[in-house]
Structures are given as C-alpha cells and as structure tokens.
PDB file of C-alpha atoms in Angstrom:
ATOM      1  CA  UNK A1304      91.344 114.307 121.212  1.00 83.00           C
ATOM      2  CA  UNK A1305      94.329 115.257 118.751  1.00 94.00           C
ATOM      3  CA  UNK A1306      95.772 118.552 119.641  1.00 96.00           C
ATOM      4  CA  UNK A1307      97.992 118.636 117.132  1.00 97.00           C
ATOM      5  CA  UNK A1308      97.962 116.216 113.432  1.00 98.00           C
ATOM      6  CA  UNK A1309     100.467 116.292 111.050  1.00 98.00           C
ATOM      7  CA  UNK A1310      99.941 115.716 107.240  1.00 98.00           C
ATOM      8  CA  UNK A1311     103.317 115.301 105.386  1.00 97.00           C
ATOM      9  CA  UNK A1312     102.452 116.040 101.755  1.00 96.00           C
ATOM     10  CA  UNK A1313     104.889 115.240  98.493  1.00 94.00           C
ATOM     11  CA  UNK A1314     101.959 117.512  96.622  1.00 93.00           C
ATOM     12  CA  UNK A1315     101.005 114.438  94.478  1.00 92.00           C
ATOM     13  CA  UNK A1316      97.314 113.971  93.541  1.00 91.00           C
ATOM     14  CA  UNK A1317      96.690 111.535  96.361  1.00 92.00           C
ATOM     15  CA  UNK A1318      97.660 113.997  99.008  1.00 93.00           C
ATOM     16  CA  UNK A1319      95.876 116.368  97.444  1.00 90.00           C
ATOM     17  CA  UNK A1320      92.803 114.061  97.437  1.00 90.00           C
ATOM     18  CA  UNK A1321      93.791 113.247 101.011  1.00 94.00           C
ATOM     19  CA  UNK A1322      94.094 116.871 102.002  1.00 94.00           C
ATOM     20  CA  UNK A1323      90.349 117.555 102.646  1.00 89.00           C
ATOM     21  CA  UNK A1324      89.491 114.420 104.121  1.00 91.00           C
ATOM     22  CA  UNK A1325      92.877 115.971 106.392  1.00 95.00           C
ATOM     23  CA  UNK A1326      90.689 119.232 107.185  1.00 95.00           C
ATOM     24  CA  UNK A1327      87.893 116.996 108.472  1.00 94.00           C
ATOM     25  CA  UNK A1328      90.049 115.446 111.128  1.00 95.00           C
ATOM     26  CA  UNK A1329      91.268 118.762 111.948  1.00 96.00           C
ATOM     27  CA  UNK A1330      87.824 120.624 112.020  1.00 94.00           C
ATOM     28  CA  UNK A1331      86.217 117.727 113.885  1.00 94.00           C
ATOM     29  CA  UNK A1332      88.772 117.467 116.559  1.00 95.00           C
ATOM     30  CA  UNK A1333      89.746 121.598 116.525  1.00 95.00           C
ATOM     31  CA  UNK A1334      93.129 120.614 116.106  1.00 96.00           C
ATOM     32  CA  UNK A1335      96.353 122.291 115.115  1.00 97.00           C
ATOM     33  CA  UNK A1336      97.516 121.386 111.333  1.00 98.00           C
ATOM     34  CA  UNK A1337     101.075 120.990 110.892  1.00 98.00           C
ATOM     35  CA  UNK A1338     101.287 120.269 106.433  1.00 97.00           C
ATOM     36  CA  UNK A1339     105.585 118.591 106.367  1.00 98.00           C
ATOM     37  CA  UNK A1340     106.731 119.275 102.928  1.00 96.00           C
ATOM     38  CA  UNK A1341     110.344 117.040 102.946  1.00 94.00           C
ATOM     39  CA  UNK A1342     112.745 116.760 100.120  1.00 90.00           C
ATOM     40  CA  UNK A1343     116.319 115.266  99.060  1.00 85.00           C
ATOM     41  CA  UNK A1344     119.111 117.641  97.872  1.00 79.00           C
ATOM     42  CA  UNK A1345     120.109 114.292  95.369  1.00 69.00           C
ATOM     43  CA  UNK A1346     118.920 114.263  92.129  1.00 56.00           C
ATOM     44  CA  UNK A1347     119.653 111.621  89.503  1.00 55.00           C
ATOM     45  CA  UNK A1348     119.411 107.482  90.037  1.00 53.00           C
ATOM     46  CA  UNK A1349     123.512 107.627  90.631  1.00 52.00           C
ATOM     47  CA  UNK A1350     122.257 109.391  93.950  1.00 51.00           C
ATOM     48  CA  UNK A1351     125.012 112.350  93.230  1.00 53.00           C
ATOM     49  CA  UNK A1352     124.400 116.339  93.533  1.00 55.00           C
ATOM     50  CA  UNK A1353     124.036 117.628  90.505  1.00 58.00           C
ATOM     51  CA  UNK A1354     124.499 121.626  91.041  1.00 63.00           C
ATOM     52  CA  UNK A1355     124.899 123.874  93.187  1.00 75.00           C
ATOM     53  CA  UNK A1356     123.002 122.181  96.569  1.00 79.00           C
ATOM     54  CA  UNK A1357     122.283 125.992  97.892  1.00 84.00           C
ATOM     55  CA  UNK A1358     120.524 126.855  94.812  1.00 84.00           C
ATOM     56  CA  UNK A1359     118.661 123.632  94.767  1.00 84.00           C
ATOM     57  CA  UNK A1360     117.401 123.979  98.122  1.00 88.00           C
ATOM     58  CA  UNK A1361     116.146 127.538  97.070  1.00 89.00           C
ATOM     59  CA  UNK A1362     114.602 126.444  94.365  1.00 90.00           C
ATOM     60  CA  UNK A1363     112.767 122.890  96.135  1.00 90.00           C
ATOM     61  CA  UNK A1364     111.313 126.213  98.643  1.00 93.00           C
ATOM     62  CA  UNK A1365     110.184 128.502  96.287  1.00 95.00           C
ATOM     63  CA  UNK A1366     108.517 125.598  94.486  1.00 94.00           C
ATOM     64  CA  UNK A1367     106.966 124.300  98.189  1.00 94.00           C
ATOM     65  CA  UNK A1368     105.700 127.646  98.959  1.00 95.00           C
ATOM     66  CA  UNK A1369     104.133 128.311  95.904  1.00 96.00           C
ATOM     67  CA  UNK A1370     102.520 124.896  96.802  1.00 95.00           C
ATOM     68  CA  UNK A1371     101.388 126.251 100.238  1.00 95.00           C
ATOM     69  CA  UNK A1372     100.108 129.191  98.326  1.00 95.00           C
ATOM     70  CA  UNK A1373      97.710 127.411  96.660  1.00 94.00           C
ATOM     71  CA  UNK A1374      96.893 125.420  99.065  1.00 92.00           C
ATOM     72  CA  UNK A1375      95.576 128.180 101.018  1.00 93.00           C
ATOM     73  CA  UNK A1376      94.011 129.217  97.923  1.00 94.00           C
ATOM     74  CA  UNK A1377      91.723 125.760  97.217  1.00 93.00           C
ATOM     75  CA  UNK A1378      91.092 125.405 100.923  1.00 93.00           C
ATOM     76  CA  UNK A1379      89.964 128.967 101.845  1.00 94.00           C
ATOM     77  CA  UNK A1380      88.647 127.022 105.173  1.00 93.00           C
ATOM     78  CA  UNK A1381      92.190 126.890 106.241  1.00 93.00           C
ATOM     79  CA  UNK A1382      92.796 129.927 108.025  1.00 93.00           C
ATOM     80  CA  UNK A1383      89.829 129.127 110.171  1.00 93.00           C
ATOM     81  CA  UNK A1384      92.494 126.466 111.951  1.00 92.00           C
ATOM     82  CA  UNK A1385      95.575 127.032 113.736  1.00 96.00           C
ATOM     83  CA  UNK A1386      98.285 125.868 111.162  1.00 96.00           C
ATOM     84  CA  UNK A1387     101.920 125.750 109.735  1.00 96.00           C
ATOM     85  CA  UNK A1388     103.630 125.233 106.864  1.00 96.00           C
ATOM     86  CA  UNK A1389     107.273 123.184 107.279  1.00 95.00           C
ATOM     87  CA  UNK A1390     109.186 122.903 104.453  1.00 95.00           C
ATOM     88  CA  UNK A1391     112.455 120.268 105.646  1.00 94.00           C
ATOM     89  CA  UNK A1392     115.174 118.436 103.833  1.00 92.00           C
ATOM     90  CA  UNK A1393     115.890 114.490 104.313  1.00 90.00           C
ATOM     91  CA  UNK A1394     113.879 111.428 104.158  1.00 89.00           C
ATOM     92  CA  UNK A1395     110.254 111.838 105.173  1.00 91.00           C
ATOM     93  CA  UNK A1396     110.139 109.294 107.664  1.00 90.00           C
ATOM     94  CA  UNK A1397     113.040 110.686 109.892  1.00 91.00           C
ATOM     95  CA  UNK A1398     111.634 114.642 109.097  1.00 94.00           C
ATOM     96  CA  UNK A1399     107.864 113.020 110.384  1.00 94.00           C
ATOM     97  CA  UNK A1400     109.570 111.652 113.505  1.00 92.00           C
ATOM     98  CA  UNK A1401     111.162 114.620 114.798  1.00 95.00           C
ATOM     99  CA  UNK A1402     108.694 116.535 114.067  1.00 95.00           C
ATOM    100  CA  UNK A1403     106.136 114.090 116.585  1.00 95.00           C
ATOM    101  CA  UNK A1404     108.559 114.536 118.720  1.00 95.00           C
ATOM    102  CA  UNK A1405     109.574 118.155 118.289  1.00 96.00           C
ATOM    103  CA  UNK A1406     105.993 119.592 117.671  1.00 96.00           C
ATOM    104  CA  UNK A1407     104.149 116.671 120.374  1.00 96.00           C
ATOM    105  CA  UNK A1408     101.932 115.788 117.639  1.00 97.00           C
ATOM    106  CA  UNK A1409      99.060 113.712 118.774  1.00 96.00           C
ATOM    107  CA  UNK A1410      98.206 112.320 115.061  1.00 96.00           C
ATOM    108  CA  UNK A1411      99.619 111.223 111.843  1.00 96.00           C
ATOM    109  CA  UNK A1412      97.587 111.208 108.603  1.00 96.00           C
ATOM    110  CA  UNK A1413      99.606 109.901 105.726  1.00 94.00           C
ATOM    111  CA  UNK A1414      98.271 109.987 101.899  1.00 94.00           C
ATOM    112  CA  UNK A1415      98.113 106.704 100.014  1.00 92.00           C
ATOM    113  CA  UNK A1416     101.566 108.425  98.728  1.00 92.00           C
ATOM    114  CA  UNK A1417     103.338 109.400 101.342  1.00 92.00           C
ATOM    115  CA  UNK A1418     102.445 105.417 102.530  1.00 89.00           C
ATOM    116  CA  UNK A1419     103.596 104.056  99.460  1.00 87.00           C
ATOM    117  CA  UNK A1420     107.379 106.210  99.733  1.00 86.00           C
ATOM    118  CA  UNK A1421     107.293 104.923 103.786  1.00 86.00           C
ATOM    119  CA  UNK A1422     107.061 101.085 102.178  1.00 81.00           C
ATOM    120  CA  UNK A1423     109.119 101.292  99.601  1.00 78.00           C
ATOM    121  CA  UNK A1424     112.280 103.339 100.785  1.00 70.00           C
ATOM    122  CA  UNK A1425     111.893 101.945 104.437  1.00 63.00           C
ATOM    123  CA  UNK A1426     110.429  98.326 104.250  1.00 64.00           C
ATOM    124  CA  UNK A1427     107.669  99.805 106.678  1.00 66.00           C
ATOM    125  CA  UNK A1428     103.784  98.116 106.649  1.00 66.00           C
ATOM    126  CA  UNK A1429     101.035  99.605 108.277  1.00 65.00           C
ATOM    127  CA  UNK A1430     101.184  97.513 111.007  1.00 69.00           C
ATOM    128  CA  UNK A1431     104.358  99.159 112.251  1.00 70.00           C
ATOM    129  CA  UNK A1432     104.027 102.955 111.109  1.00 67.00           C
ATOM    130  CA  UNK A1433     102.413 103.359 114.193  1.00 64.00           C
ATOM    131  CA  UNK A1434     106.064 102.362 116.488  1.00 71.00           C
ATOM    132  CA  UNK A1435     108.004 103.837 113.829  1.00 76.00           C
ATOM    133  CA  UNK A1436     106.259 107.260 114.701  1.00 84.00           C
ATOM    134  CA  UNK A1437     105.138 106.936 118.612  1.00 85.00           C
ATOM    135  CA  UNK A1438     101.406 107.611 118.007  1.00 89.00           C
ATOM    136  CA  UNK A1439      98.590 106.821 116.322  1.00 92.00           C
ATOM    137  CA  UNK A1440      98.854 107.072 112.378  1.00 91.00           C
ATOM    138  CA  UNK A1441      95.596 107.557 110.026  1.00 92.00           C
ATOM    139  CA  UNK A1442      96.397 105.844 106.481  1.00 90.00           C
ATOM    140  CA  UNK A1443      94.138 107.035 104.541  1.00 91.00           C
ATOM    141  CA  UNK A1444      93.492 105.227 100.748  1.00 83.00           C
ATOM    142  CA  UNK A1445      92.769 107.943  97.694  1.00 77.00           C
ATOM    143  CA  UNK A1446      89.692 104.900  96.959  1.00 72.00           C
ATOM    144  CA  UNK A1447      88.790 106.111 100.266  1.00 55.00           C
ATOM    145  CA  UNK A1448      88.309 109.535  99.928  1.00 48.00           C
ATOM    146  CA  UNK A1449      86.726 109.404  96.138  1.00 46.00           C
ATOM    147  CA  UNK A1450      84.274 107.101  97.884  1.00 45.00           C
ATOM    148  CA  UNK A1451      83.956 108.345 101.184  1.00 44.00           C
ATOM    149  CA  UNK A1452      83.930 105.149 103.322  1.00 42.00           C
ATOM    150  CA  UNK A1453      85.742 103.943 106.126  1.00 40.00           C
ATOM    151  CA  UNK A1454      89.798 104.890 106.717  1.00 42.00           C
ATOM    152  CA  UNK A1455      92.231 102.740 108.509  1.00 40.00           C
ATOM    153  CA  UNK A1456      93.421 103.791 111.996  1.00 41.00           C
ATOM    154  CA  UNK A1457      96.864 102.570 112.726  1.00 39.00           C
TER     155      UNK A1457
END
C-alpha cells in the first residue's frame, strides 16, 4: 500500500492528463498526495539571472498557486484526500529526491513531460529512476492516459 504519493508537475498538458490517473491511484490506496512544482530562478539560454531574484520567486510562486487553485476547481474530488501543494526552487530530480526522504514517500508518479525533463537534463533512463528516488516509480505516458491502457511501473 502506498501511504504517501508524490506527483511532480510542470503544469504542462502531459501533467494535466496524468493528474486524473494519479487521483485514481490515490483513491485506490487511500493515500496522501503531495503535488510538487519546482522551478529555477534562472532565465535565458546563457543561464544568467534577469531581474530581481525575489520578484522572480514571488511571481513564480503566485503563478503556481493559481495553477494549484485551478486543479482544485477542476478536480473537486481532491478535497476527499489529504493533499499538499509544494512549490520549491531547484532541479526537479533533487527536489523529488529530497521530498521522498523528508515526507517518507512510498510512490513517485511521473508524467511524460517530467520523465522527459529527467531524461534530457540528468541522462536518466526509465530503468534507473527507481534507484535515483529509492522508492517505486510509476511512469504515466500521455498515450496511456488517453487510451486507458496499463502503465509501466519501475
């Protein structure tokens, strides 16, 4: 049984499609859900800071809070479960790893867009994700969500 599940999101279409699947998993295991949004304070291809870091942080967190509120409106059943929204600065893989340890996470659920970020930026494959996060990882490809097929558990 999965007592605590974490779902990292980037608020992409892929994450939105995977969210209803996440709710099914949470419902079936009567789990607590942690929804994690991570961002960087760097903008631009050269990796330099543009603008005041505090104002950028405030803007990103306000936008994340709006997105979280939209999730609550789109999925009223979310109120049936214990859930938390986290907005954190940093690399998505590092923030997931820290949250797994800090909150004693039993399952990480990854949308296709988050999987792609991990593969591109951190050269992770589907096979080494569970070792990176030290708990089971459920990969939810966009086409599975659309066609209601089985998902790959790593």
